[in-house]
XYZ file of C-alpha atoms in Angstrom:
202
model
C 0.000 0.000 0.000
C 2.843 2.367 0.800
C 4.296 1.903 -2.689
C 0.902 2.632 -4.258
C 0.532 5.815 -2.221
C 4.044 6.871 -3.192
C 3.224 6.412 -6.888
C 0.085 8.544 -6.563
C 2.021 11.368 -4.917
C 4.985 11.347 -7.304
C 5.584 14.713 -8.963
C 6.678 14.610 -12.607
C 6.287 18.264 -13.497
C 5.380 21.660 -12.128
C 3.734 24.674 -13.700
C 3.305 27.716 -11.499
C 3.675 31.481 -11.468
C 5.442 33.918 -9.140
C 4.325 37.538 -8.918
C 7.630 39.385 -9.298
C 5.924 42.772 -8.924
C 4.020 42.202 -5.698
C 6.922 40.211 -4.209
C 9.664 42.567 -5.367
C 10.850 43.228 -1.804
C 11.654 39.538 -1.259
C 15.403 39.043 -1.652
C 15.294 36.185 -4.170
C 12.763 38.099 -6.291
C 14.978 41.189 -6.163
C 17.841 39.048 -7.457
C 15.644 37.638 -10.207
C 14.487 41.088 -11.308
C 18.088 42.285 -11.392
C 19.093 39.211 -13.399
C 16.363 39.885 -15.974
C 17.488 43.507 -16.251
C 21.136 42.477 -16.641
C 20.317 39.813 -19.238
C 18.276 42.276 -21.283
C 21.060 44.850 -21.041
C 23.582 42.334 -22.341
C 21.592 40.385 -24.916
C 18.541 42.389 -26.052
C 18.229 45.238 -28.522
C 17.517 48.792 -27.372
C 13.747 48.503 -27.819
C 13.501 45.378 -25.671
C 15.910 46.776 -23.060
C 13.698 49.827 -22.656
C 10.563 47.682 -22.427
C 12.038 45.396 -19.755
C 13.209 48.358 -17.689
C 9.804 50.034 -17.948
C 7.947 46.800 -17.190
C 9.955 46.044 -14.059
C 9.770 49.614 -12.777
C 5.996 49.960 -13.202
C 4.304 48.691 -10.043
C 0.853 49.178 -11.569
C 1.433 46.217 -13.898
C 1.673 42.794 -12.294
C 4.303 40.624 -13.948
C 4.359 36.886 -13.365
C 7.376 34.633 -13.783
C 5.964 31.502 -15.386
C 7.768 28.339 -14.273
C 7.192 25.305 -16.485
C 9.416 22.341 -15.639
C 9.211 18.557 -15.751
C 11.423 15.503 -15.861
C 13.126 14.613 -19.123
C 11.048 12.196 -21.258
C 7.731 13.223 -19.691
C 5.569 13.919 -22.785
C 4.337 17.457 -23.523
C 0.694 16.340 -23.208
C 1.055 16.794 -19.439
C 1.440 20.538 -19.986
C -2.200 21.013 -21.012
C -3.883 20.043 -17.702
C -1.094 21.779 -15.767
C -1.602 25.054 -17.632
C -5.381 24.755 -17.481
C -5.194 24.153 -13.733
C -2.887 27.132 -13.254
C -5.186 29.342 -15.302
C -8.172 28.355 -13.145
C -6.226 29.007 -9.942
C -5.196 32.455 -11.189
C -8.795 33.297 -12.088
C -9.978 32.098 -8.674
C -7.323 34.234 -6.967
C -8.359 37.258 -9.032
C -11.990 36.725 -8.017
C -10.827 36.891 -4.395
C -8.999 40.185 -5.101
C -5.619 38.542 -4.609
C -2.620 40.036 -6.491
C -2.763 37.707 -9.483
C -4.225 40.060 -12.068
C -1.248 39.764 -14.392
C -0.627 41.981 -17.378
C 2.449 40.067 -18.562
C 4.163 36.751 -18.048
C 7.875 36.123 -18.405
C 8.984 32.617 -19.354
C 12.636 31.591 -19.598
C 12.575 28.796 -22.133
C 15.263 26.170 -22.696
C 16.101 25.428 -26.306
C 18.863 23.983 -28.433
C 20.251 25.052 -31.789
C 22.251 23.203 -34.397
C 25.184 24.813 -36.154
C 23.710 25.465 -39.645
C 27.138 25.015 -41.233
C 27.346 21.402 -40.033
C 23.913 20.123 -41.087
C 23.218 18.500 -44.438
C 19.785 20.120 -44.827
C 20.249 23.846 -44.477
C 17.287 26.158 -43.977
C 17.864 29.687 -45.208
C 16.528 32.964 -43.930
C 14.127 34.344 -46.539
C 15.396 37.891 -46.069
C 19.145 37.392 -45.704
C 19.611 34.094 -47.537
C 21.906 32.952 -44.729
C 21.674 29.422 -43.263
C 19.467 29.161 -40.184
C 19.912 26.697 -37.319
C 17.374 24.036 -36.469
C 15.735 24.813 -33.129
C 14.547 22.251 -30.598
C 12.643 23.340 -27.484
C 13.310 21.296 -24.367
C 9.586 21.555 -23.566
C 7.828 21.248 -26.912
C 4.788 23.292 -25.853
C 6.993 26.332 -25.291
C 7.259 26.702 -29.052
C 3.670 27.995 -28.875
C 4.607 30.470 -26.139
C 7.460 31.577 -28.381
C 5.129 32.141 -31.340
C 2.686 34.142 -29.203
C 5.279 36.196 -27.317
C 5.234 39.980 -27.587
C 8.991 40.341 -27.186
C 11.914 37.972 -26.744
C 15.666 37.760 -26.548
C 18.065 34.881 -26.116
C 21.565 33.955 -25.080
C 23.824 30.924 -25.256
C 24.616 28.923 -22.124
C 27.115 26.699 -23.900
C 29.863 27.501 -21.413
C 27.571 26.768 -18.469
C 26.409 23.331 -19.637
C 28.149 19.965 -19.751
C 26.249 18.736 -22.795
C 23.556 19.785 -25.216
C 20.851 17.349 -24.172
C 20.367 14.162 -22.238
C 20.216 11.049 -24.407
C 22.177 8.878 -26.790
C 23.851 10.500 -29.779
C 25.576 9.192 -32.864
C 28.987 10.542 -33.814
C 27.646 12.230 -36.945
C 24.720 13.917 -35.157
C 24.719 17.695 -35.392
C 25.990 19.464 -32.289
C 23.202 21.011 -30.235
C 24.109 24.247 -28.474
C 21.988 25.121 -25.416
C 20.296 28.519 -25.255
C 17.877 30.323 -22.998
C 15.170 32.465 -24.578
C 13.372 35.031 -22.436
C 9.769 35.385 -23.587
C 7.532 38.304 -22.605
C 3.890 37.409 -23.160
C 0.672 39.373 -22.695
C -1.393 37.620 -20.031
C -4.505 38.104 -22.153
C -3.107 35.530 -24.602
C -3.047 32.649 -22.124
C -6.371 31.071 -23.163
C -5.316 31.184 -26.813
C -1.918 29.701 -25.975
C -3.434 26.804 -24.035
C -5.847 26.045 -26.894
C -2.994 26.061 -29.410
C -0.844 23.847 -27.188
C -3.717 21.384 -26.846
C -3.961 21.163 -30.635
C -0.167 21.062 -30.986
C 0.529 18.142 -28.642
C -2.589 16.016 -29.217
């Protein structure tokens, strides 16, 4: 019986949100806000830098850090009920006048890129004609968040990672370089995003 109860209570993924506006005086949230500002300063263009600075300095707009994590090899289908459940909890909290009336979400997505010069099938940018890398999101559903994002910027974490991805690789497989992409998403898009993810993964 104990084993059965343990199986029921096992956690394979988590999807939650942290209000980084309302909780800005908490030390770890202060550090997170500073990190986002520093990352934008280093990796984003001037327009996005200005937006991030304005967003994080405007206390009238609640910003939520969206956390979407799960174990490797857990299929993306699990994301749909997790996101739906989170959305319902946020709506319930809003109905109770709790500080969860978000205007924007920020999601830091994990993705991997191939070196376009080392792949046999090379996609080219329609505008520049230059080879483009293949992109693989660690959590497949985050591709939808990426498509629906208002603004985004990214940076390589190659020097901070031991390997591109977990799994078995052949010698002639293209090298996958790990990146982080910071997505800024209007909260009003969440219902649309969940519907698109449901269609995407099922």
